[in-house]
Amino acid sequence: MKKFIFLMMASAFLFSCSNNDDSPSNESTPKSGVTFEVSAVNNLTNGMGSRGALYSQEAVQNITNVKVYAFMSNGSGDFLYKKTYDISGWTAGTTFKRFEVVGTDDLVAGTYKFLAVGRDASDTYTVTPDPFVVDNTSYANVEAMVAANGGESEIFAGSADATITDGSRVSILMTRKVAGVLGYFKNVPQQLNNESGVNKTVRYIRLTATDANKRVNLSTGTGVSTETAAYQIFQIDMNGQTVNNGVYTGNDLSGQGVIKVDNSQLAGAFMIPVANVQFTLGLYDTDGNVVKTWSVLDGTTNVFSLQANHFYSLGIKKSTGSTDGSTPGNPGQPGDEDSPIDLLNDQNIVITVSPAWELIHNLTVQ
């Protein structure tokens, strides 16, 4: 009987598993049949308050649904869909799960590409084409799509090539196919003169982009451009917040387990990768009119690309549950302290990424 092991990981960092998860095997000889050994390094934490909210640069994951899709070579350079394997028993916070496939679901010998997808079962993505068609759906065309921007949440995927024979072993690494964007600000004035010198009441903070994608190729992590339209990444409505010494006291995220510095505003979102985009940070009055705006820079340029598994943060928020970067059992280190952007002082706005994401970016505004 054909034998092979699938090993999947949700990041390229150290392997870990909780006490409630299945323990990984130390056996060097595969058992009869197909066995999936699925790993996800990041435990579920309060860094993500819900499937679409993002409150720090902690590398968290909320995977509850994992599938492996098998695509077999057609001998002409393409790989066509054959079977889907559901990794049962995966719940939020699971870090390791072993899944044995019954013999009737084994694959015939041949050359394959395997695509592993990990997602929140309640997300709004559609994995297309829907449904996959045996001997027709191409590996290169598999995408995740949201019906409308704003519906993005975290989604993982990874792929590997393998020639399947008895005893084959395949390793698949899953990484995020979305980017993370966070905004952390303090001392937002209640009153501010607009560009015409007229005093206005500030009500909204908005981060907008010149473009956004609704589709991402799951094998490459590349956003698929279908339209060009301005997109509001997030908005913070300060209506109802108290005012102290002329600045808003901050949005209350205590219900999501978020601790912030005084007089601060925090919001974040996931975005599908998009190329050649510009960000604008702005303060707006009660009618939605511009009071003040800043152009966001990546180094010295205001045109940059959002890449999958990269995190872009205006201001620094290392941990949701503290202002010094500490988490339970893990004291904060110097330099991990919260550093929200002070909008009274027009200081540079810095975008960073946790090392547990693929890359840290430093962006500024002017």
mmCIF file of C-alpha atoms in Angstrom:
data_model
loop_
_atom_site.group_PDB
_atom_site.id
_atom_site.type_symbol
_atom_site.label_atom_id
_atom_site.label_comp_id
_atom_site.label_asym_id
_atom_site.label_seq_id
_atom_site.Cartn_x
_atom_site.Cartn_y
_atom_site.Cartn_z
ATOM 1 C CA MET A 1 0.000 0.000 0.000
ATOM 2 C CA LYS A 2 1.275 3.438 -0.774
ATOM 3 C CA LYS A 3 2.680 5.273 2.185
ATOM 4 C CA PHE A 4 3.594 8.936 2.637
ATOM 5 C CA ILE A 5 3.570 11.581 5.310
ATOM 6 C CA PHE A 6 2.428 15.169 4.901
ATOM 7 C CA LEU A 7 4.055 17.611 7.312
ATOM 8 C CA MET A 8 2.550 21.121 7.322
ATOM 9 C CA MET A 9 3.608 24.115 9.403
ATOM 10 C CA ALA A 10 1.928 27.513 9.738
ATOM 11 C CA SER A 11 5.219 29.435 9.979
ATOM 12 C CA ALA A 12 8.949 28.938 9.433
ATOM 13 C CA PHE A 13 9.775 29.145 13.091
ATOM 14 C CA LEU A 14 10.197 26.732 16.013
ATOM 15 C CA PHE A 15 7.809 23.776 16.249
ATOM 16 C CA SER A 16 5.578 23.719 19.305
ATOM 17 C CA CYS A 17 2.449 21.924 20.480
ATOM 18 C CA SER A 18 0.039 22.368 23.381
ATOM 19 C CA ASN A 19 -0.638 19.768 26.053
ATOM 20 C CA ASN A 20 -4.055 19.143 24.538
ATOM 21 C CA ASP A 21 -2.739 18.454 21.050
ATOM 22 C CA ASP A 22 -1.687 15.124 19.639
ATOM 23 C CA SER A 23 1.992 14.442 20.349
ATOM 24 C CA PRO A 24 4.230 14.200 17.260
ATOM 25 C CA SER A 25 5.563 10.745 16.486
ATOM 26 C CA ASN A 26 9.224 9.829 16.767
ATOM 27 C CA GLU A 27 8.794 6.851 14.463
ATOM 28 C CA SER A 28 11.064 6.878 11.419
ATOM 29 C CA THR A 29 9.034 4.271 9.490
ATOM 30 C CA PRO A 30 5.661 5.440 8.131
ATOM 31 C CA LYS A 31 2.589 3.408 8.976
ATOM 32 C CA SER A 32 0.398 1.814 6.366
ATOM 33 C CA GLY A 33 -1.728 4.366 4.458
ATOM 34 C CA VAL A 34 -1.471 8.147 4.168
ATOM 35 C CA THR A 35 -0.765 10.158 7.326
ATOM 36 C CA PHE A 36 -1.016 13.941 7.653
ATOM 37 C CA GLU A 37 1.010 15.504 10.458
ATOM 38 C CA VAL A 38 -0.109 19.132 10.616
ATOM 39 C CA SER A 39 1.690 21.786 12.660
ATOM 40 C CA ALA A 40 0.824 25.412 13.484
ATOM 41 C CA VAL A 41 3.435 27.205 15.572
ATOM 42 C CA ASN A 42 1.461 30.212 16.793
ATOM 43 C CA ASN A 43 -0.990 29.552 19.626
ATOM 44 C CA LEU A 44 -4.336 31.340 19.736
ATOM 45 C CA THR A 45 -3.890 34.571 21.741
ATOM 46 C CA ASN A 46 -5.806 37.787 22.184
ATOM 47 C CA GLY A 47 -3.717 39.513 19.523
ATOM 48 C CA MET A 48 -6.670 38.917 17.232
ATOM 49 C CA GLY A 49 -9.926 39.838 18.940
ATOM 50 C CA SER A 50 -12.043 38.271 16.207
ATOM 51 C CA ARG A 51 -11.487 36.649 12.848
ATOM 52 C CA GLY A 52 -10.996 40.026 11.115
ATOM 53 C CA ALA A 53 -9.658 42.303 13.881
ATOM 54 C CA LEU A 54 -5.970 42.954 14.508
ATOM 55 C CA TYR A 55 -4.718 44.680 17.672
ATOM 56 C CA SER A 56 -0.953 44.042 17.780
ATOM 57 C CA GLN A 57 1.928 42.674 15.754
ATOM 58 C CA GLU A 58 1.886 39.386 17.686
ATOM 59 C CA ALA A 59 1.967 36.486 15.228
ATOM 60 C CA VAL A 60 -1.281 34.739 16.090
ATOM 61 C CA GLN A 61 -3.369 32.243 14.182
ATOM 62 C CA ASN A 62 -7.033 31.347 14.353
ATOM 63 C CA ILE A 63 -7.078 28.312 12.044
ATOM 64 C CA THR A 64 -10.068 26.019 12.515
ATOM 65 C CA ASN A 65 -10.291 24.438 9.061
ATOM 66 C CA VAL A 66 -7.375 22.726 7.244
ATOM 67 C CA LYS A 67 -7.515 21.013 3.861
ATOM 68 C CA VAL A 68 -4.912 19.489 1.542
ATOM 69 C CA TYR A 69 -5.632 19.499 -2.195
ATOM 70 C CA ALA A 70 -3.816 17.031 -4.486
ATOM 71 C CA PHE A 71 -3.052 17.964 -8.112
ATOM 72 C CA MET A 72 -1.499 15.379 -10.459
ATOM 73 C CA SER A 73 0.713 16.135 -13.457
ATOM 74 C CA ASN A 74 -1.065 15.711 -16.789
ATOM 75 C CA GLY A 75 2.269 15.231 -18.566
ATOM 76 C CA SER A 76 1.918 18.544 -20.408
ATOM 77 C CA GLY A 77 3.176 20.961 -17.783
ATOM 78 C CA ASP A 78 -0.072 21.396 -15.864
ATOM 79 C CA PHE A 79 -1.283 19.851 -12.607
ATOM 80 C CA LEU A 80 -4.961 18.946 -12.342
ATOM 81 C CA TYR A 81 -7.081 18.380 -9.263
ATOM 82 C CA LYS A 82 -7.571 14.836 -7.949
ATOM 83 C CA LYS A 83 -8.615 14.788 -4.283
ATOM 84 C CA THR A 84 -9.230 16.839 -1.151
ATOM 85 C CA TYR A 85 -8.166 15.736 2.326
ATOM 86 C CA ASP A 86 -9.904 17.317 5.353
ATOM 87 C CA ILE A 87 -7.772 17.433 8.491
ATOM 88 C CA SER A 88 -10.490 16.694 11.037
ATOM 89 C CA GLY A 89 -10.384 17.737 14.678
ATOM 90 C CA TRP A 90 -8.557 21.014 14.109
ATOM 91 C CA THR A 91 -9.810 23.677 16.536
ATOM 92 C CA ALA A 92 -8.764 27.259 17.287
ATOM 93 C CA GLY A 93 -5.363 27.188 18.973
ATOM 94 C CA THR A 94 -4.417 23.670 17.825
ATOM 95 C CA THR A 95 -0.696 23.446 17.105
ATOM 96 C CA PHE A 96 -0.367 19.816 15.992
ATOM 97 C CA LYS A 97 -2.754 17.239 14.570
ATOM 98 C CA ARG A 98 -2.093 13.802 13.122
ATOM 99 C CA PHE A 99 -4.597 12.561 10.557
ATOM 100 C CA GLU A 100 -4.496 9.113 8.934
ATOM 101 C CA VAL A 101 -6.212 8.642 5.587
ATOM 102 C CA VAL A 102 -8.073 5.410 4.935
ATOM 103 C CA GLY A 103 -6.597 3.261 2.191
ATOM 104 C CA THR A 104 -9.418 3.914 -0.271
ATOM 105 C CA ASP A 105 -8.333 7.583 -0.373
ATOM 106 C CA ASP A 106 -4.720 6.827 -1.309
ATOM 107 C CA LEU A 107 -3.363 8.434 -4.463
ATOM 108 C CA VAL A 108 -2.110 6.533 -7.476
ATOM 109 C CA ALA A 109 1.621 6.785 -8.135
ATOM 110 C CA GLY A 110 2.670 9.869 -10.042
ATOM 111 C CA THR A 111 4.020 13.425 -9.906
ATOM 112 C CA TYR A 112 1.952 15.830 -7.793
ATOM 113 C CA LYS A 113 1.651 19.320 -6.444
ATOM 114 C CA PHE A 114 -0.028 19.597 -3.042
ATOM 115 C CA LEU A 115 -1.734 22.743 -1.800
ATOM 116 C CA ALA A 116 -2.493 23.046 1.923
ATOM 117 C CA VAL A 117 -4.967 25.721 3.073
ATOM 118 C CA GLY A 118 -5.635 26.696 6.694
ATOM 119 C CA ARG A 119 -8.452 29.102 7.508
ATOM 120 C CA ASP A 120 -11.059 30.158 10.021
ATOM 121 C CA ALA A 121 -14.210 28.154 9.329
ATOM 122 C CA SER A 122 -16.321 31.295 9.756
ATOM 123 C CA ASP A 123 -14.338 33.510 7.362
ATOM 124 C CA THR A 124 -15.875 35.076 4.257
ATOM 125 C CA TYR A 125 -13.412 33.708 1.702
ATOM 126 C CA THR A 126 -14.462 31.670 -1.286
ATOM 127 C CA VAL A 127 -11.746 29.316 -2.537
ATOM 128 C CA THR A 128 -12.121 29.296 -6.308
ATOM 129 C CA PRO A 129 -12.803 27.649 -8.654
ATOM 130 C CA ASP A 130 -15.797 26.477 -6.632
ATOM 131 C CA PRO A 131 -16.219 23.560 -6.750
ATOM 132 C CA PHE A 132 -12.966 21.971 -7.879
ATOM 133 C CA VAL A 133 -13.467 19.668 -10.867
ATOM 134 C CA VAL A 134 -11.495 16.400 -11.061
ATOM 135 C CA ASP A 135 -9.044 16.337 -13.989
ATOM 136 C CA ASN A 136 -9.987 19.933 -14.840
ATOM 137 C CA THR A 137 -9.176 22.448 -12.073
ATOM 138 C CA SER A 138 -5.566 23.644 -12.406
ATOM 139 C CA TYR A 139 -3.273 24.061 -9.405
ATOM 140 C CA ALA A 140 -2.059 27.408 -10.783
ATOM 141 C CA ASN A 141 -5.561 28.900 -10.748
ATOM 142 C CA VAL A 142 -6.605 28.323 -7.129
ATOM 143 C CA GLU A 143 -7.445 31.597 -5.389
ATOM 144 C CA ALA A 144 -9.094 32.887 -2.217
ATOM 145 C CA MET A 145 -11.584 35.685 -2.811
ATOM 146 C CA VAL A 146 -13.665 38.040 -0.667
ATOM 147 C CA ALA A 147 -16.923 39.421 -2.063
ATOM 148 C CA ALA A 148 -16.033 42.928 -0.868
ATOM 149 C CA ASN A 149 -12.951 44.567 0.605
ATOM 150 C CA GLY A 150 -13.213 44.667 4.364
ATOM 151 C CA GLY A 151 -14.078 40.978 4.571
ATOM 152 C CA GLU A 152 -10.432 39.870 4.747
ATOM 153 C CA SER A 153 -9.240 37.741 7.651
ATOM 154 C CA GLU A 154 -6.194 35.542 8.232
ATOM 155 C CA ILE A 155 -5.672 32.671 5.786
ATOM 156 C CA PHE A 156 -2.680 30.321 5.483
ATOM 157 C CA ALA A 157 -1.538 28.259 2.513
ATOM 158 C CA GLY A 158 1.521 26.354 1.306
ATOM 159 C CA SER A 159 2.522 24.029 -1.488
ATOM 160 C CA ALA A 160 5.040 21.314 -2.342
ATOM 161 C CA ASP A 161 6.036 19.085 -5.258
ATOM 162 C CA ALA A 162 6.356 15.325 -4.829
ATOM 163 C CA THR A 163 6.629 12.136 -6.821
ATOM 164 C CA ILE A 164 4.389 9.677 -5.007
ATOM 165 C CA THR A 165 5.552 6.078 -4.612
ATOM 166 C CA ASP A 166 5.355 3.647 -1.693
ATOM 167 C CA GLY A 167 6.805 5.329 1.374
ATOM 168 C CA SER A 168 6.864 8.863 -0.063
ATOM 169 C CA ARG A 169 7.257 11.755 2.368
ATOM 170 C CA VAL A 170 6.021 15.272 1.557
ATOM 171 C CA SER A 171 6.613 18.433 3.602
ATOM 172 C CA ILE A 172 4.333 21.456 3.146
ATOM 173 C CA LEU A 173 4.966 24.830 4.798
ATOM 174 C CA MET A 174 1.900 27.031 5.289
ATOM 175 C CA THR A 175 2.346 30.798 5.600
ATOM 176 C CA ARG A 176 -0.060 33.727 5.669
ATOM 177 C CA LYS A 177 -1.417 34.839 2.321
ATOM 178 C CA VAL A 178 -2.543 38.217 3.655
ATOM 179 C CA ALA A 179 -0.721 41.273 4.982
ATOM 180 C CA GLY A 180 -1.395 42.849 8.380
ATOM 181 C CA VAL A 181 -1.936 46.610 8.785
ATOM 182 C CA LEU A 182 -2.095 48.345 12.192
ATOM 183 C CA GLY A 183 -2.552 51.945 13.314
ATOM 184 C CA TYR A 184 -1.691 53.114 16.856
ATOM 185 C CA PHE A 185 -1.973 56.828 17.687
ATOM 186 C CA LYS A 186 -2.123 59.090 20.726
ATOM 187 C CA ASN A 187 -3.061 62.676 21.578
ATOM 188 C CA VAL A 188 -5.627 63.162 18.817
ATOM 189 C CA PRO A 189 -6.867 66.750 19.211
ATOM 190 C CA GLN A 190 -10.590 67.404 19.493
ATOM 191 C CA GLN A 191 -10.235 70.728 17.723
ATOM 192 C CA LEU A 192 -7.830 71.486 14.881
ATOM 193 C CA ASN A 193 -7.561 74.049 12.113
ATOM 194 C CA ASN A 194 -8.076 72.567 8.662
ATOM 195 C CA GLU A 195 -5.934 73.423 5.647
ATOM 196 C CA SER A 196 -7.953 76.630 5.153
ATOM 197 C CA GLY A 197 -7.332 77.731 8.728
ATOM 198 C CA VAL A 198 -10.911 77.066 9.865
ATOM 199 C CA ASN A 199 -11.241 75.440 13.286
ATOM 200 C CA LYS A 200 -12.956 72.046 13.044
ATOM 201 C CA THR A 201 -14.022 69.292 15.420
ATOM 202 C CA VAL A 202 -12.065 66.124 14.661
ATOM 203 C CA ARG A 203 -14.229 62.990 14.691
ATOM 204 C CA TYR A 204 -12.540 60.321 12.565
ATOM 205 C CA ILE A 205 -9.093 58.839 11.982
ATOM 206 C CA ARG A 206 -8.913 57.036 8.644
ATOM 207 C CA LEU A 207 -6.200 55.076 6.898
ATOM 208 C CA THR A 208 -6.916 54.768 3.181
ATOM 209 C CA ALA A 209 -5.194 53.127 0.228
ATOM 210 C CA THR A 210 -5.282 54.036 -3.443
ATOM 211 C CA ASP A 211 -5.997 50.437 -4.398
ATOM 212 C CA ALA A 212 -6.976 47.065 -2.924
ATOM 213 C CA ASN A 213 -7.400 43.514 -4.221
ATOM 214 C CA LYS A 214 -10.182 41.045 -3.498
ATOM 215 C CA ARG A 215 -8.344 37.900 -4.667
ATOM 216 C CA VAL A 216 -5.051 36.215 -3.807
ATOM 217 C CA ASN A 217 -3.396 33.283 -5.575
ATOM 218 C CA LEU A 218 -2.926 30.664 -2.841
ATOM 219 C CA SER A 219 0.172 29.041 -4.336
ATOM 220 C CA THR A 220 2.115 32.278 -4.913
ATOM 221 C CA GLY A 221 0.623 34.686 -2.359
ATOM 222 C CA THR A 222 0.218 37.280 -5.118
ATOM 223 C CA GLY A 223 -2.785 39.574 -5.144
ATOM 224 C CA VAL A 224 -4.893 39.376 -8.285
ATOM 225 C CA SER A 225 -5.782 42.838 -9.590
ATOM 226 C CA THR A 226 -9.322 43.107 -10.916
ATOM 227 C CA GLU A 227 -10.118 46.774 -10.291
ATOM 228 C CA THR A 228 -8.582 50.013 -9.066
ATOM 229 C CA ALA A 229 -10.496 51.923 -6.420
ATOM 230 C CA ALA A 230 -9.731 53.864 -3.257
ATOM 231 C CA TYR A 231 -10.108 51.707 -0.157
ATOM 232 C CA GLN A 232 -10.605 52.584 3.515
ATOM 233 C CA ILE A 233 -8.436 50.169 5.502
ATOM 234 C CA PHE A 234 -9.832 51.232 8.857
ATOM 235 C CA GLN A 235 -11.682 54.088 10.538
ATOM 236 C CA ILE A 236 -11.747 55.074 14.216
ATOM 237 C CA ASP A 237 -14.857 57.038 15.218
ATOM 238 C CA MET A 238 -14.101 59.184 18.275
ATOM 239 C CA ASN A 239 -17.716 60.246 18.785
ATOM 240 C CA GLY A 240 -18.623 59.733 22.455
ATOM 241 C CA GLN A 241 -15.037 59.619 23.710
ATOM 242 C CA THR A 242 -14.272 61.950 26.586
ATOM 243 C CA VAL A 243 -11.779 64.771 26.118
ATOM 244 C CA ASN A 244 -8.925 65.574 28.493
ATOM 245 C CA ASN A 245 -6.751 68.685 27.986
ATOM 246 C CA GLY A 246 -8.029 69.032 24.447
ATOM 247 C CA VAL A 247 -7.256 65.462 23.296
ATOM 248 C CA TYR A 248 -9.452 62.363 23.054
ATOM 249 C CA THR A 249 -8.933 59.799 25.812
ATOM 250 C CA GLY A 250 -8.955 56.844 23.383
ATOM 251 C CA ASN A 251 -11.105 53.994 22.064
ATOM 252 C CA ASP A 252 -12.014 51.313 24.595
ATOM 253 C CA LEU A 253 -10.816 47.842 23.548
ATOM 254 C CA SER A 254 -10.763 46.325 27.031
ATOM 255 C CA GLY A 255 -13.506 43.910 25.995
ATOM 256 C CA GLN A 256 -11.009 42.439 23.502
ATOM 257 C CA GLY A 257 -8.298 42.155 26.179
ATOM 258 C CA VAL A 258 -6.345 45.119 24.792
ATOM 259 C CA ILE A 259 -4.343 47.377 27.105
ATOM 260 C CA LYS A 260 -3.165 50.697 25.618
ATOM 261 C CA VAL A 261 -1.330 53.799 26.767
ATOM 262 C CA ASP A 262 -3.430 56.788 27.861
ATOM 263 C CA ASN A 263 -5.166 58.919 25.224
ATOM 264 C CA SER A 264 -4.491 56.400 22.449
ATOM 265 C CA GLN A 265 -6.436 55.063 19.473
ATOM 266 C CA LEU A 266 -5.849 51.592 17.997
ATOM 267 C CA ALA A 267 -7.198 49.768 14.951
ATOM 268 C CA GLY A 268 -5.986 47.176 12.466
ATOM 269 C CA ALA A 269 -7.012 44.949 9.592
ATOM 270 C CA PHE A 270 -5.805 42.240 7.222
ATOM 271 C CA MET A 271 -5.347 43.070 3.542
ATOM 272 C CA ILE A 272 -4.928 40.938 0.452
ATOM 273 C CA PRO A 273 -1.526 41.710 -1.159
ATOM 274 C CA VAL A 274 -1.518 44.632 -3.584
ATOM 275 C CA ALA A 275 1.260 46.198 -5.667
ATOM 276 C CA ASN A 276 2.174 49.866 -6.103
ATOM 277 C CA VAL A 277 -0.171 51.300 -3.515
ATOM 278 C CA GLN A 278 -0.170 54.579 -1.594
ATOM 279 C CA PHE A 279 -1.440 55.085 1.972
ATOM 280 C CA THR A 280 -2.917 58.270 3.421
ATOM 281 C CA LEU A 281 -3.522 58.843 7.126
ATOM 282 C CA GLY A 282 -6.110 61.521 7.827
ATOM 283 C CA LEU A 283 -8.138 63.327 10.454
ATOM 284 C CA TYR A 284 -11.691 64.154 9.371
ATOM 285 C CA ASP A 285 -14.476 66.332 10.789
ATOM 286 C CA THR A 286 -18.027 65.350 11.716
ATOM 287 C CA ASP A 287 -19.126 65.726 8.065
ATOM 288 C CA GLY A 288 -16.295 63.502 6.816
ATOM 289 C CA ASN A 289 -14.293 66.401 5.381
ATOM 290 C CA VAL A 290 -10.491 66.468 5.576
ATOM 291 C CA VAL A 291 -8.958 68.374 8.488
ATOM 292 C CA LYS A 292 -5.371 67.121 8.134
ATOM 293 C CA THR A 293 -3.641 64.335 6.201
ATOM 294 C CA TRP A 294 -0.223 62.658 6.132
ATOM 295 C CA SER A 295 1.383 60.657 3.314
ATOM 296 C CA VAL A 296 2.762 57.288 4.458
ATOM 297 C CA LEU A 297 6.320 56.479 3.438
ATOM 298 C CA ASP A 298 8.262 53.256 3.070
ATOM 299 C CA GLY A 299 11.745 54.630 3.550
ATOM 300 C CA THR A 300 11.788 57.566 1.148
ATOM 301 C CA THR A 301 8.999 56.511 -1.221
ATOM 302 C CA ASN A 302 5.245 56.822 -0.862
ATOM 303 C CA VAL A 303 4.561 54.031 -3.381
ATOM 304 C CA PHE A 304 5.137 50.491 -2.110
ATOM 305 C CA SER A 305 3.669 46.992 -2.247
ATOM 306 C CA LEU A 306 1.849 45.049 0.446
ATOM 307 C CA GLN A 307 3.199 41.498 0.466
ATOM 308 C CA ALA A 308 1.745 38.312 1.894
ATOM 309 C CA ASN A 309 2.942 37.447 5.414
ATOM 310 C CA HIS A 310 4.309 40.973 5.965
ATOM 311 C CA PHE A 311 3.055 43.297 8.718
ATOM 312 C CA TYR A 312 2.768 47.078 8.315
ATOM 313 C CA SER A 313 2.265 49.094 11.495
ATOM 314 C CA LEU A 314 1.808 52.821 12.017
ATOM 315 C CA GLY A 315 3.115 53.038 15.575
ATOM 316 C CA ILE A 316 4.353 50.077 17.607
ATOM 317 C CA LYS A 317 2.145 47.693 19.584
ATOM 318 C CA LYS A 318 4.118 44.541 20.431
ATOM 319 C CA SER A 319 1.549 42.894 22.717
ATOM 320 C CA THR A 320 -2.190 43.304 23.192
ATOM 321 C CA GLY A 321 -2.237 42.576 26.913
ATOM 322 C CA SER A 322 0.405 45.074 28.068
ATOM 323 C CA THR A 323 2.137 48.324 27.177
ATOM 324 C CA ASP A 324 5.660 46.985 27.779
ATOM 325 C CA GLY A 325 5.592 44.064 25.342
ATOM 326 C CA SER A 326 5.172 41.420 28.030
ATOM 327 C CA THR A 327 2.884 38.406 27.815
ATOM 328 C CA PRO A 328 2.080 35.823 30.528
ATOM 329 C CA GLY A 329 5.317 33.997 31.335
ATOM 330 C CA ASN A 330 7.301 36.176 28.917
ATOM 331 C CA PRO A 331 8.550 39.504 30.351
ATOM 332 C CA GLY A 332 8.912 42.406 27.968
ATOM 333 C CA GLN A 333 12.365 43.386 26.730
ATOM 334 C CA PRO A 334 13.820 46.906 26.334
ATOM 335 C CA GLY A 335 12.478 48.380 23.118
ATOM 336 C CA ASP A 336 9.245 46.387 23.259
ATOM 337 C CA GLU A 337 7.312 49.233 24.880
ATOM 338 C CA ASP A 338 4.276 50.705 23.152
ATOM 339 C CA SER A 339 5.117 53.609 20.862
ATOM 340 C CA PRO A 340 1.948 55.122 19.405
ATOM 341 C CA ILE A 341 2.237 58.011 16.964
ATOM 342 C CA ASP A 342 1.777 61.382 18.691
ATOM 343 C CA LEU A 343 -0.502 63.324 16.360
ATOM 344 C CA LEU A 344 0.073 66.562 18.266
ATOM 345 C CA ASN A 345 3.794 66.528 17.465
ATOM 346 C CA ASP A 346 3.733 65.424 13.791
ATOM 347 C CA GLN A 347 6.453 62.883 14.515
ATOM 348 C CA ASN A 348 7.338 60.230 11.986
ATOM 349 C CA ILE A 349 4.967 57.281 11.937
ATOM 350 C CA VAL A 350 6.872 54.001 12.011
ATOM 351 C CA ILE A 351 5.547 50.757 10.560
ATOM 352 C CA THR A 352 7.080 47.582 11.970
ATOM 353 C CA VAL A 353 6.495 43.841 11.854
ATOM 354 C CA SER A 354 6.904 41.191 14.533
ATOM 355 C CA PRO A 355 9.817 38.813 13.806
ATOM 356 C CA ALA A 356 7.268 35.977 13.850
ATOM 357 C CA TRP A 357 5.899 37.451 10.637
ATOM 358 C CA GLU A 358 8.188 37.155 7.622
ATOM 359 C CA LEU A 359 9.538 40.686 7.529
ATOM 360 C CA ILE A 360 9.557 43.906 9.575
ATOM 361 C CA HIS A 361 8.849 47.138 7.709
ATOM 362 C CA ASN A 362 9.683 50.637 8.922
ATOM 363 C CA LEU A 363 7.399 53.226 7.327
ATOM 364 C CA THR A 364 7.018 56.899 8.117
ATOM 365 C CA VAL A 365 4.522 59.656 7.329
ATOM 366 C CA GLN A 366 5.136 63.210 6.213
#
